[in-house]
Coordinates of C-alpha atoms and ligand atoms in Angstrom, one line a residue:
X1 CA 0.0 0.0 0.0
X2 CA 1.4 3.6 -0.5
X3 CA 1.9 5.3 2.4
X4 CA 0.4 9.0 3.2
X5 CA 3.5 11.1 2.6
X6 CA 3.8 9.6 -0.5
X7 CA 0.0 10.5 -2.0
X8 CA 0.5 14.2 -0.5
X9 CA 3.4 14.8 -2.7
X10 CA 2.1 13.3 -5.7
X11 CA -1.1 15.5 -5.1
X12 CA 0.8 18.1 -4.6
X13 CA 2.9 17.5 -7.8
X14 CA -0.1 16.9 -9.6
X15 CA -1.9 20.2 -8.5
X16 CA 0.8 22.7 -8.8
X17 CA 0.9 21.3 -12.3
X18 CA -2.0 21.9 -13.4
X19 CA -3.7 25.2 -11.6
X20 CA -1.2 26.9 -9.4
X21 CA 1.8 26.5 -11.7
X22 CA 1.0 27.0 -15.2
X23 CA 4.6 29.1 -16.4
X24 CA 4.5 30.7 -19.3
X25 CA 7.8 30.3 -21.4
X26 CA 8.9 33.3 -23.5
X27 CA 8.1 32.0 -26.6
X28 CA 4.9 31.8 -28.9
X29 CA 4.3 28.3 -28.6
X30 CA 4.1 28.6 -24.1
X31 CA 2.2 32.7 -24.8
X32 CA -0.1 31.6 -27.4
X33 CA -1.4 28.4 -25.5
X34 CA -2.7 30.8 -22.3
X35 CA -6.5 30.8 -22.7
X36 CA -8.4 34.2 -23.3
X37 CA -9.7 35.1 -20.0
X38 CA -13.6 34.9 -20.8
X39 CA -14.6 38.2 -19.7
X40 CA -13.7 39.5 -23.3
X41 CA -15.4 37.1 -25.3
X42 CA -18.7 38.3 -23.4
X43 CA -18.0 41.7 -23.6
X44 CA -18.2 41.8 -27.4
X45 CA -17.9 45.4 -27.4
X46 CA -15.3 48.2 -26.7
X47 CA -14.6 51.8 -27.3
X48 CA -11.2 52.9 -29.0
X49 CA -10.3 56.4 -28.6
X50 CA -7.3 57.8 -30.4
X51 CA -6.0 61.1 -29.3
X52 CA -3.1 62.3 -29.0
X53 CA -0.5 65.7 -30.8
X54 CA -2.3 65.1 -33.8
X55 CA -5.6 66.0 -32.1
X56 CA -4.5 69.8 -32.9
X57 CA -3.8 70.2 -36.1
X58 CA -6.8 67.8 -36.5
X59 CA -6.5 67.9 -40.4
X60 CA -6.0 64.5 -42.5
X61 CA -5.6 62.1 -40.1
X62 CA -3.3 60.9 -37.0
X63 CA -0.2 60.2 -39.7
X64 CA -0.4 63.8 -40.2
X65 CA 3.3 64.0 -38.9
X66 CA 4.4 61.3 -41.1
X67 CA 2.9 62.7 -43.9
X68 CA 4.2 66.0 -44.1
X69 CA 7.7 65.0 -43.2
X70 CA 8.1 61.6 -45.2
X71 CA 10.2 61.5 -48.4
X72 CA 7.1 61.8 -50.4
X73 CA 5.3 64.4 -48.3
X74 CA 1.5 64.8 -48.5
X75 CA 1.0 68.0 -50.4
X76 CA -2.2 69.3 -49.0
X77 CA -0.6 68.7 -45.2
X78 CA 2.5 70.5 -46.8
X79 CA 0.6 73.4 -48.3
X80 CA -2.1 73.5 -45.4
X81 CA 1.8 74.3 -43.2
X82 CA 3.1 77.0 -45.5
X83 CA 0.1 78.5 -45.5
X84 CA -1.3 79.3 -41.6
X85 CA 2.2 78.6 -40.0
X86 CA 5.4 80.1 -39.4
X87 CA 8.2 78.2 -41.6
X88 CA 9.7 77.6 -38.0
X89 CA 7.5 76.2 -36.9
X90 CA 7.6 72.3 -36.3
X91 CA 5.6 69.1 -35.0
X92 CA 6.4 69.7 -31.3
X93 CA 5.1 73.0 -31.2
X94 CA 1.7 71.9 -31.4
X95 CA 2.3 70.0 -28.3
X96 CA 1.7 73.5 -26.5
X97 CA -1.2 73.8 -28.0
X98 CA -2.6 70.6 -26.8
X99 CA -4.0 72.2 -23.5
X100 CA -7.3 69.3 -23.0
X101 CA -9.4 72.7 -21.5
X102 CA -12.2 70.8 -21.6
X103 CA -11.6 67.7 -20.6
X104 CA -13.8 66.4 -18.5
X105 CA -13.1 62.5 -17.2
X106 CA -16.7 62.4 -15.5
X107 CA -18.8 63.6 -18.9
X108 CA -16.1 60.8 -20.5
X109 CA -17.0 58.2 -18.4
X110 CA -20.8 59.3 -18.5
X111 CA -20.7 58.6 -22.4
X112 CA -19.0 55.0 -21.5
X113 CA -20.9 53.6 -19.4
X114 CA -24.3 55.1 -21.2
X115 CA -23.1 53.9 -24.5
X116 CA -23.8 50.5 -23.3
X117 CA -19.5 49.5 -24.3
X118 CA -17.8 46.7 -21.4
X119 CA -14.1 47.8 -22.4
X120 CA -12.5 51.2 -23.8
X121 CA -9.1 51.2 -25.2
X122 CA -7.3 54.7 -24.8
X123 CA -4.7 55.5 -26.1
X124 CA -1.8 56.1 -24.0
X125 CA 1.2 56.9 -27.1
X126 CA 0.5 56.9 -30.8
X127 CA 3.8 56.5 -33.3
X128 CA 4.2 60.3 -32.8
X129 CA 6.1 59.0 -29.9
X130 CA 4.3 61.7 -27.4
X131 CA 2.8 59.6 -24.0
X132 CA -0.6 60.6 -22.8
X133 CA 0.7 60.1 -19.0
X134 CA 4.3 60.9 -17.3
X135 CA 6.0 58.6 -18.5
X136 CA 9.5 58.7 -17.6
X137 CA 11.0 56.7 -20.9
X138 CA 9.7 60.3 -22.4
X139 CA 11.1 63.4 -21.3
X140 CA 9.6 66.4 -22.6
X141 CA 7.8 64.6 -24.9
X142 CA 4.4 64.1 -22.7
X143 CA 1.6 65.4 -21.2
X144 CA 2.8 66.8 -17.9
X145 CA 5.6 68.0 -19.0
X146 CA 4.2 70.1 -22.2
X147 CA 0.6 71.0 -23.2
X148 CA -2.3 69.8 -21.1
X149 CA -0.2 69.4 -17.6
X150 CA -2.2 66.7 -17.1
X151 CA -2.2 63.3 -16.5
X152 CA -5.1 62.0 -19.1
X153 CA -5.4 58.1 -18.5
X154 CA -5.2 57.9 -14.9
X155 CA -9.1 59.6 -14.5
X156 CA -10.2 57.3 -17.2
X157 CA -8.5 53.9 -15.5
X158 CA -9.4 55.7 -11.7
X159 CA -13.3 56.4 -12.7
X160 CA -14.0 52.8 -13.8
X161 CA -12.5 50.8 -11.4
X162 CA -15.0 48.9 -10.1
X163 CA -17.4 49.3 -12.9
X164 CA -18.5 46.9 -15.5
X165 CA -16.2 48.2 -18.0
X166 CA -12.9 46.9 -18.4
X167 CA -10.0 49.5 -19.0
X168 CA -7.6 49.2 -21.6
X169 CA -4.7 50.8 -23.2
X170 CA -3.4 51.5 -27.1
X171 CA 0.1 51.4 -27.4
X172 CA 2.5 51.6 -30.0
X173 CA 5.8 49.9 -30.0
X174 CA 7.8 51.9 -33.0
X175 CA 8.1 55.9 -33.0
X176 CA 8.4 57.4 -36.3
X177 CA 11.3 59.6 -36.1
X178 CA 12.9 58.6 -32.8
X179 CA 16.4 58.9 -33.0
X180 CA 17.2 55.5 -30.9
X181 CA 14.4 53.4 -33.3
X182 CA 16.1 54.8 -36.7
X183 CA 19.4 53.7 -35.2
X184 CA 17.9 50.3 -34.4
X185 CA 16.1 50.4 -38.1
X186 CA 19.6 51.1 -39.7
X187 CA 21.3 48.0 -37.9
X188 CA 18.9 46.1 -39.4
X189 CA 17.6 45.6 -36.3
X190 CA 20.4 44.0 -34.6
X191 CA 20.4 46.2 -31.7
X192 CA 17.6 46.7 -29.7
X193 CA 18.1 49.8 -27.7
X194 CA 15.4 51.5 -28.4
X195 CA 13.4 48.2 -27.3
X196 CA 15.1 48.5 -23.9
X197 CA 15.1 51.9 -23.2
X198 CA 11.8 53.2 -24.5
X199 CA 9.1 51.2 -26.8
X200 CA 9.2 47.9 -23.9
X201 CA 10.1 49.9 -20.7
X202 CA 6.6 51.8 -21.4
X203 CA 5.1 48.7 -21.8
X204 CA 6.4 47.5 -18.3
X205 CA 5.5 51.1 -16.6
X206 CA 2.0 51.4 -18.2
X207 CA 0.8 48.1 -16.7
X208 CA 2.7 49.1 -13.2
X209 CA 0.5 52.2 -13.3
X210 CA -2.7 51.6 -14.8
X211 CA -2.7 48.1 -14.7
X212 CA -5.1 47.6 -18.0
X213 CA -7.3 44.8 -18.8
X214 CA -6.5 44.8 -22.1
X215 CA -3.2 45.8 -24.1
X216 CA -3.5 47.1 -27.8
X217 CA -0.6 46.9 -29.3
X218 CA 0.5 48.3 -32.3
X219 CA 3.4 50.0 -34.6
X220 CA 4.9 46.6 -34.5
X221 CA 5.1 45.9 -38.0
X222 CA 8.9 47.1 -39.4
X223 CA 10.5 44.2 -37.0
X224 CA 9.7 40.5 -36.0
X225 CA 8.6 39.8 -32.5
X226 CA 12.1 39.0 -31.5
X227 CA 13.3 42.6 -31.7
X228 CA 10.7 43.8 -30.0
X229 CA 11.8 41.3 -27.1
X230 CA 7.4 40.3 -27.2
X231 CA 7.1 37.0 -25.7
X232 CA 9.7 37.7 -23.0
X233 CA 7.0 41.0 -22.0
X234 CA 4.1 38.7 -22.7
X235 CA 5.5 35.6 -20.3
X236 CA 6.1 37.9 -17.6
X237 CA 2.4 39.7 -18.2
X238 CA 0.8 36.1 -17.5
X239 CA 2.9 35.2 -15.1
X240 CA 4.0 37.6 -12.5
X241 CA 1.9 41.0 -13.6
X242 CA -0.3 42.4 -11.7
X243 CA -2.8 41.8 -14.4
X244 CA -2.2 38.3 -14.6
X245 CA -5.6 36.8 -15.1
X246 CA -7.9 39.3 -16.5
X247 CA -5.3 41.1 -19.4
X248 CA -6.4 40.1 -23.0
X249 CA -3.9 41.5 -25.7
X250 CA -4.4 41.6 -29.4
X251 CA -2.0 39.8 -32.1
X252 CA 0.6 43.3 -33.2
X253 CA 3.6 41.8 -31.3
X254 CA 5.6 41.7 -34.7
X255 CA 6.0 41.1 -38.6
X256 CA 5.7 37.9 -37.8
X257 CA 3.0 37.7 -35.3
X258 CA 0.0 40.0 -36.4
X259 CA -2.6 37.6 -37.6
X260 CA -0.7 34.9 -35.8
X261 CA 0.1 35.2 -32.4
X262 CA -0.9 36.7 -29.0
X263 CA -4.1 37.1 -27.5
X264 CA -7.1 37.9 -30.0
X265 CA -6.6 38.5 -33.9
X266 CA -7.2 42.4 -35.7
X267 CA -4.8 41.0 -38.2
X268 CA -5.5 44.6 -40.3
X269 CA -7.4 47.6 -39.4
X270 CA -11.5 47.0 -40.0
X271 CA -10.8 43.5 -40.4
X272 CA -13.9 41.3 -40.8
X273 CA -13.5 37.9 -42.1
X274 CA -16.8 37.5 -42.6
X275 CA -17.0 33.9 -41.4
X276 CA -16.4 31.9 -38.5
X277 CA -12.5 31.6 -37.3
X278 CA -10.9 29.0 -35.2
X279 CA -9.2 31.6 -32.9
X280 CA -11.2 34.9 -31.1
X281 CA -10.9 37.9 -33.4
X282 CA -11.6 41.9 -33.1
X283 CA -12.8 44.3 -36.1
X284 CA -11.1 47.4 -34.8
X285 CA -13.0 50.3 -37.0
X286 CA -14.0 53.8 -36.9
X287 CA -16.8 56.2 -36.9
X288 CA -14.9 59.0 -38.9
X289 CA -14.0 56.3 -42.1
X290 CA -10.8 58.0 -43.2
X291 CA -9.0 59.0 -39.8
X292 CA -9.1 57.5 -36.5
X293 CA -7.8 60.9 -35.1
X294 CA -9.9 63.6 -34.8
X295 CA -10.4 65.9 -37.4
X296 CA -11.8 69.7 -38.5
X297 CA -12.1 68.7 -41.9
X298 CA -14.9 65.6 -41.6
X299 CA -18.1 65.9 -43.4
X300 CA -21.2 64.6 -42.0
X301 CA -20.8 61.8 -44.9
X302 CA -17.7 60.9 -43.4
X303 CA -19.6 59.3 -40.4
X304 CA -21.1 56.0 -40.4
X305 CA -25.2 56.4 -40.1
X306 CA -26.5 54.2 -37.2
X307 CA -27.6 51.9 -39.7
X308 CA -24.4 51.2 -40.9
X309 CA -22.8 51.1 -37.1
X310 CA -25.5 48.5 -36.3
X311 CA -25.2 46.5 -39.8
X312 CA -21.2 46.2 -39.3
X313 CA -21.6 45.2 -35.1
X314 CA -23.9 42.7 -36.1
X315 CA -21.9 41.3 -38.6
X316 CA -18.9 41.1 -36.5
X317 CA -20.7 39.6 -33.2
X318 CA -22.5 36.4 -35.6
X319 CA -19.2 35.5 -37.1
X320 CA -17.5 35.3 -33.5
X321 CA -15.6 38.6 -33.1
X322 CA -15.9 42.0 -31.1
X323 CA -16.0 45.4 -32.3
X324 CA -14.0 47.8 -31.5
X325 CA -16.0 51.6 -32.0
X326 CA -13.3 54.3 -32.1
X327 CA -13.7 58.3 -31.5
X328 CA -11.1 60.8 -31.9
X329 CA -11.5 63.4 -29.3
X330 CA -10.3 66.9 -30.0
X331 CA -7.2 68.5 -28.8
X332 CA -9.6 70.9 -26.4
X333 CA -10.7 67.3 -24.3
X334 CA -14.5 66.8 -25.7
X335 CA -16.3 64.2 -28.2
X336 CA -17.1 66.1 -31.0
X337 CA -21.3 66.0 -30.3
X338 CA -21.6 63.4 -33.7
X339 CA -19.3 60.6 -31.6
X340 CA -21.5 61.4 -29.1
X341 CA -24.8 60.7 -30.2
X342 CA -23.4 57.6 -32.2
X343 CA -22.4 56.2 -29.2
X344 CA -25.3 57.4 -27.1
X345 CA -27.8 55.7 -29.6
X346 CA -25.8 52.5 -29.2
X347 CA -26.8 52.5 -26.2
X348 CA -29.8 53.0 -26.1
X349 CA -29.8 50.1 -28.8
X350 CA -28.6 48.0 -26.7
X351 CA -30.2 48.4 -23.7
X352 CA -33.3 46.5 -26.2
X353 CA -31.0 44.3 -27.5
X354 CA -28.4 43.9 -25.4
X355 CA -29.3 40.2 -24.6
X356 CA -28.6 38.9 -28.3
X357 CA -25.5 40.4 -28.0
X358 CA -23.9 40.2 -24.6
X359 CA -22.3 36.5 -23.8
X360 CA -23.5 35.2 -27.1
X361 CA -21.6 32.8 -29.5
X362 CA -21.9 32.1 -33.2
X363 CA -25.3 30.1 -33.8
X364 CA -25.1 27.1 -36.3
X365 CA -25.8 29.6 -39.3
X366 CA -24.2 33.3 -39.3
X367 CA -26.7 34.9 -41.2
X368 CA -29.7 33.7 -43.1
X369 CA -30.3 31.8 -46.2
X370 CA -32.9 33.4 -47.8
X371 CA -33.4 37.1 -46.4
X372 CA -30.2 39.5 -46.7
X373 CA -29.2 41.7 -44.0
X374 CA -30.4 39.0 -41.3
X375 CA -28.0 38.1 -38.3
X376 CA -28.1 35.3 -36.1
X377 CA -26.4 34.8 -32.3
X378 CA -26.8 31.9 -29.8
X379 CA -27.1 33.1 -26.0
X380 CA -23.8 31.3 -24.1
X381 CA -26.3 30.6 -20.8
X382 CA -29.5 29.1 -23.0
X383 CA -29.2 26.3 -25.3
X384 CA -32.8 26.4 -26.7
X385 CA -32.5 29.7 -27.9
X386 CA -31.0 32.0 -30.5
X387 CA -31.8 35.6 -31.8
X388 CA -32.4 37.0 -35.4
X389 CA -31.5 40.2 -36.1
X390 CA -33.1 41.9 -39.2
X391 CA -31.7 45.6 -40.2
X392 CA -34.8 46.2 -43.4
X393 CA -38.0 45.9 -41.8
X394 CA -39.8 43.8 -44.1
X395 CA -42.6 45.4 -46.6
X396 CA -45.2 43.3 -45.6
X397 CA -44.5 42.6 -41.7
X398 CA -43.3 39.0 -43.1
X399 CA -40.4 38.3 -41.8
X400 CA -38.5 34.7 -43.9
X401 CA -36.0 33.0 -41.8
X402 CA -34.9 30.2 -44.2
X403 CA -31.9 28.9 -41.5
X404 CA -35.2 28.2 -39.0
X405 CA -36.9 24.7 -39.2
X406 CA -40.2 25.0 -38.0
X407 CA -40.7 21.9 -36.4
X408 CA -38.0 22.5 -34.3
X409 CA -39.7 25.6 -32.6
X410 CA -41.7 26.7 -30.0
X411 CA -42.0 30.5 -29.9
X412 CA -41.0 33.6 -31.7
X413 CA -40.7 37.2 -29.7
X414 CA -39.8 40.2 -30.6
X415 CA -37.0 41.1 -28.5
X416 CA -37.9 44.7 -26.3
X417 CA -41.5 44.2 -26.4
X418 CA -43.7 41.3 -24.8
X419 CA -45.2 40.4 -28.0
X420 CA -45.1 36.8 -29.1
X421 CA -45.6 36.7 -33.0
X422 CA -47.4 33.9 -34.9
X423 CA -45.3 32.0 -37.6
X424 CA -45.8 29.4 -40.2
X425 CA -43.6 27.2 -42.2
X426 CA -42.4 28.5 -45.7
X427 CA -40.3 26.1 -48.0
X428 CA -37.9 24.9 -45.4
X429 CA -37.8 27.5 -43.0
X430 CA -40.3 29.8 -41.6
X431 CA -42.4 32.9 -42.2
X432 CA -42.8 35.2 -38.8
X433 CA -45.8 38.0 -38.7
X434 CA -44.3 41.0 -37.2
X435 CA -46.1 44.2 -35.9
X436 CA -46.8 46.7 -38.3
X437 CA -43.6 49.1 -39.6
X438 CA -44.7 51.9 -37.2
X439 CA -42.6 53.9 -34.2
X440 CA -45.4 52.5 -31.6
X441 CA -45.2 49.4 -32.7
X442 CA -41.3 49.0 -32.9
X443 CA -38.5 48.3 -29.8
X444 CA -35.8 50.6 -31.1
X445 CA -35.4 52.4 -34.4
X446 CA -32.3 50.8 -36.1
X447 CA -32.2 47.0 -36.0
X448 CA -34.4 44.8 -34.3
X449 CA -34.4 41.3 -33.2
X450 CA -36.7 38.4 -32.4
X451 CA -35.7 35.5 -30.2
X452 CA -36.7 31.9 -31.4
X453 CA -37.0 29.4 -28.5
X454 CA -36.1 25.5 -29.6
X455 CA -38.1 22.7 -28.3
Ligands
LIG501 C1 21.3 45.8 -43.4 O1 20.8 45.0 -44.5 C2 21.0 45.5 -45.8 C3 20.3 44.5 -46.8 O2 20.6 43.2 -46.5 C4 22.5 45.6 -46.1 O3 22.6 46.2 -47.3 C5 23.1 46.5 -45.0 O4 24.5 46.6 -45.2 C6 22.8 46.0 -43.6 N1 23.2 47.1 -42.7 C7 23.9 46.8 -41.6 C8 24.2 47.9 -40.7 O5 24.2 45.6 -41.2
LIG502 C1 14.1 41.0 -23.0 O1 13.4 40.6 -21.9 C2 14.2 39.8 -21.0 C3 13.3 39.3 -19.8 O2 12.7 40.4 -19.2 C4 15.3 40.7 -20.5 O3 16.2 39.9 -19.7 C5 16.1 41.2 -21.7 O4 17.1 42.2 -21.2 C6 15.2 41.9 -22.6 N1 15.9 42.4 -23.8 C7 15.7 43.7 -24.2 C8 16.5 44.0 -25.4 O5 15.0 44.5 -23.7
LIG503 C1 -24.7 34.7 -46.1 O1 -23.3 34.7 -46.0 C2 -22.7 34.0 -47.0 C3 -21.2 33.9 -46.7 O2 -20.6 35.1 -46.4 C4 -22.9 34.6 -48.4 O3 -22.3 33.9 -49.4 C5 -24.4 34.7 -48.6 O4 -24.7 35.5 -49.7 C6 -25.1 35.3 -47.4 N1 -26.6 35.2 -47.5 C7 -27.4 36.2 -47.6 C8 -28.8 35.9 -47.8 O5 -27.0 37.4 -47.4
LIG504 C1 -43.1 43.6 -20.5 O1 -43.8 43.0 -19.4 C2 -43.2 43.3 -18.1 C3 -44.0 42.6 -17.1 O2 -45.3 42.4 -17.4 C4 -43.2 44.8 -17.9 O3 -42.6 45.1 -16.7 C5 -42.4 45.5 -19.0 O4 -42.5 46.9 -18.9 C6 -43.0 45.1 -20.4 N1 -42.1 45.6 -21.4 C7 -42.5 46.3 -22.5 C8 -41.5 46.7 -23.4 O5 -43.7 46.4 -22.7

């Protein structure tokens, strides 16, 4: 027989083995194997806001930097300088004209909660290389130091502690025009101490500070993973951060790790598949749909409608990803009133159809077979059930679900009001009588949903 000391160790062995000693190694094989904690998957959707320098000039985009002093300079950024500034004058100096007067964390974290969003991802240094807190890896070069005097992430991270809303942080590994990354760049790369001494150390300071839920990297793309020392941050982020069990990152850890490696995929800017992947994805897009960085020369057509806001979460949440909604605040600290509303009427969306959304998962068909613009989700918690979600009201109050077998049902609702609706089978799927197209009659004015319950 074994003897008692014996089975102690052995349970011991066993245990720290599989719960209490899982050690990531600082490689991609060890990082990539760490399971997404599920508070992201159930979140489904986030708020990215981009600000930054390039908040003031606020004209083409947040590359504006890049693009007037590249080799093959933009020539309406060039012109739009020699015409309203001083020939003097350079990028930093609009640094003192970033003063945030009216920032205001409490009316930010009012539009947050209300917009119905369970992360944000704010943006704590674009590739202009200036750092949205003190950093000390950049001296001069930050918000404290020159322009607001003001730390603006730590309201943000301090106001929703405690909420339902997880706090996040953009980051970007590579700086344009530092002088220690171009030195790094003309090695080829073989040094790395830009790596060490700024673009990493950040990392390492950001999550000491503001420990964020979620890390959004980016700028990665010049350099493999191995320059940018990533799995050796990430190992040490799952296993001895403070953030240990709740972080999620995305996948822009490298040339040879975006798409590939990491936490979720974004692969590319607005990416959406468009069908089901084997790993958790995230369509990163933007309100504005030419800048992510707020600017003074948008027009009204520049901004997605509701209906296309609506029409592009819906598409993203069937096929298994989250969204990622971004605003670009201006340089004086406010949403320009259009972000705003956008992100006030998604919530007000989604407090009717929040459950179809919220802790769902792909059902057995993304979208329908017959009708266009229809959108199907599966709740996690209820097996027998799964939502439709149709953005064209139908002419005739006849709504076709071809994915839905009749004879599997039992009852059709129209999610937000308590009305069950009658249906009959058509062809191989069914035919659902909904209320009449009318204001009274309908839950919320964009996209609308009924929930099918299974037998
Ligand atoms: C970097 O690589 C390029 C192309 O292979 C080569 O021409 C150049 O000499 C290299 N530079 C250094 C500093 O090694
Ligand atoms: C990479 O990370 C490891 C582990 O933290 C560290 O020992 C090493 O110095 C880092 N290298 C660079 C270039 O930062
Ligand atoms: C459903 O999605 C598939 C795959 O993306 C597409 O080929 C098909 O046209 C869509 N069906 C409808 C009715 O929109
Ligand atoms: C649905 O019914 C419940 C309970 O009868 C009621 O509290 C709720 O306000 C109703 N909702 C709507 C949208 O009519």
């Amino acid at each position: 027989s074994i003897n008692t000391p014996v089975v102690l160790l052995l349970v011991v062995a066993l245990s720290s083995q599989t719960c209490l000693g899982v050690k990531y190694e600082p490689n991609w094989n060890s990082v990539d194997s760490r399971p997404l904690p599920a508070w992201y998957d159930d979140a489904k959707i986030g708020m990215f806001i981009n600000w930054g320098v390039y908040s003031v000039p606020s004209y083409y985009s947040e590359w504006f930097w890049y693009w007037w002093k590249t080799a093959k300079p933009n020539q309406g950024i060039v012109k739009f300088m020699e015409q309203y500034y001083p020939p003097t004058f350079t990028y930093a100096d609009f640094a003192a004209e970033f003063k945030a007067e009216f920032y205001d964390p409490l009316k930010w974290v009012d539009i947050i909660e209300k917009s119905g969003v369970k992360y944000v991802v704010l943006s704590t240094k674009h590739h202009e290389g200036f750092t949205m807190y003190p950093s000390k890896y950049s001296f001069n070069w930050n918000s404290v130091d020159v322009g607001p005097k003001k730390d603006l992430i730590k309201y943000i991270y301090a106001l929703l502690a405690g909420s339902d809303v997880h706090f996040g942080i953009y980051h970007s590994l590579f700086e344009w025009f530092n002088p220690l990354y171009l030195q790094d760049k003309a090695n080829n790369y073989t040094t790395q101490r830009f790596v060490k001494e700024k673009g990493m150390a950040e990392l390492y300071e950001i999550v000491d500070m503001y420990r964020p839920d979620v890390i959004w990297s980016d700028g990665d793309w010049e350099a493999l993973s191995s320059y940018w020392n990533a799995t050796h941050f990430l190992a040490w982020l799952y296993n001895d951060s403070p953030v240990k069990d709740s972080v999620v990152v995305n996948d822009r850890w490298g040339s040879d790790a975006t798409c590939k490696h990491g936490g979720f995929l974004t692969c590319q800017d607005k990416f959406n598949p468009g069908k089901l992947q084997k790993r958790k994805w995230e369509n990163a897009m933007t309100l504005d749909r030419k800048s992510w960085g707020f600017r003074r020369d948008a027009s009204f057509d520049d901004f997605l409608s509701m209906e296309e806001l609506i029409e592009t979460l819906l598409k993203t949440i069937s096929y298994g990803g989250n969204i990622l909604i971004n605003v670009g605040p201006t340089s004086y600290g406010t949403f320009p009133p259009i972000y705003e509303e956008r992100f006030r009427q998604l919530g007000s969306w989604l407090k009717v159809n929040g459950e179809g959304i919220y802790a769902t998962q792909p059902w057995v068909h993304q979208n329908d077979t017959v009708t266009p613009k229809v959108w199907y989700t599966a709740p996690k918690a209820d097996k027998k059930a799964a939502y439709a979600f149709f953005v064209d009201w139908p002419d005739n109050n006849e709504l076709v679900l071809g994915a839905v077998s009749g004879s599997s049902l039992s009852g059709v609702a129209l999610v937000g009001s308590n009305k069950t609706l009658t249906w009959e089978t058509s062809g191989s799927g069914i035919k659902v009588t909904i209320p009449p197209h009318n204001i009274k009659e309908m839950p919320c004015l964009w996209a609308w949903a009924v929930k099918l319950t299974f037998k």
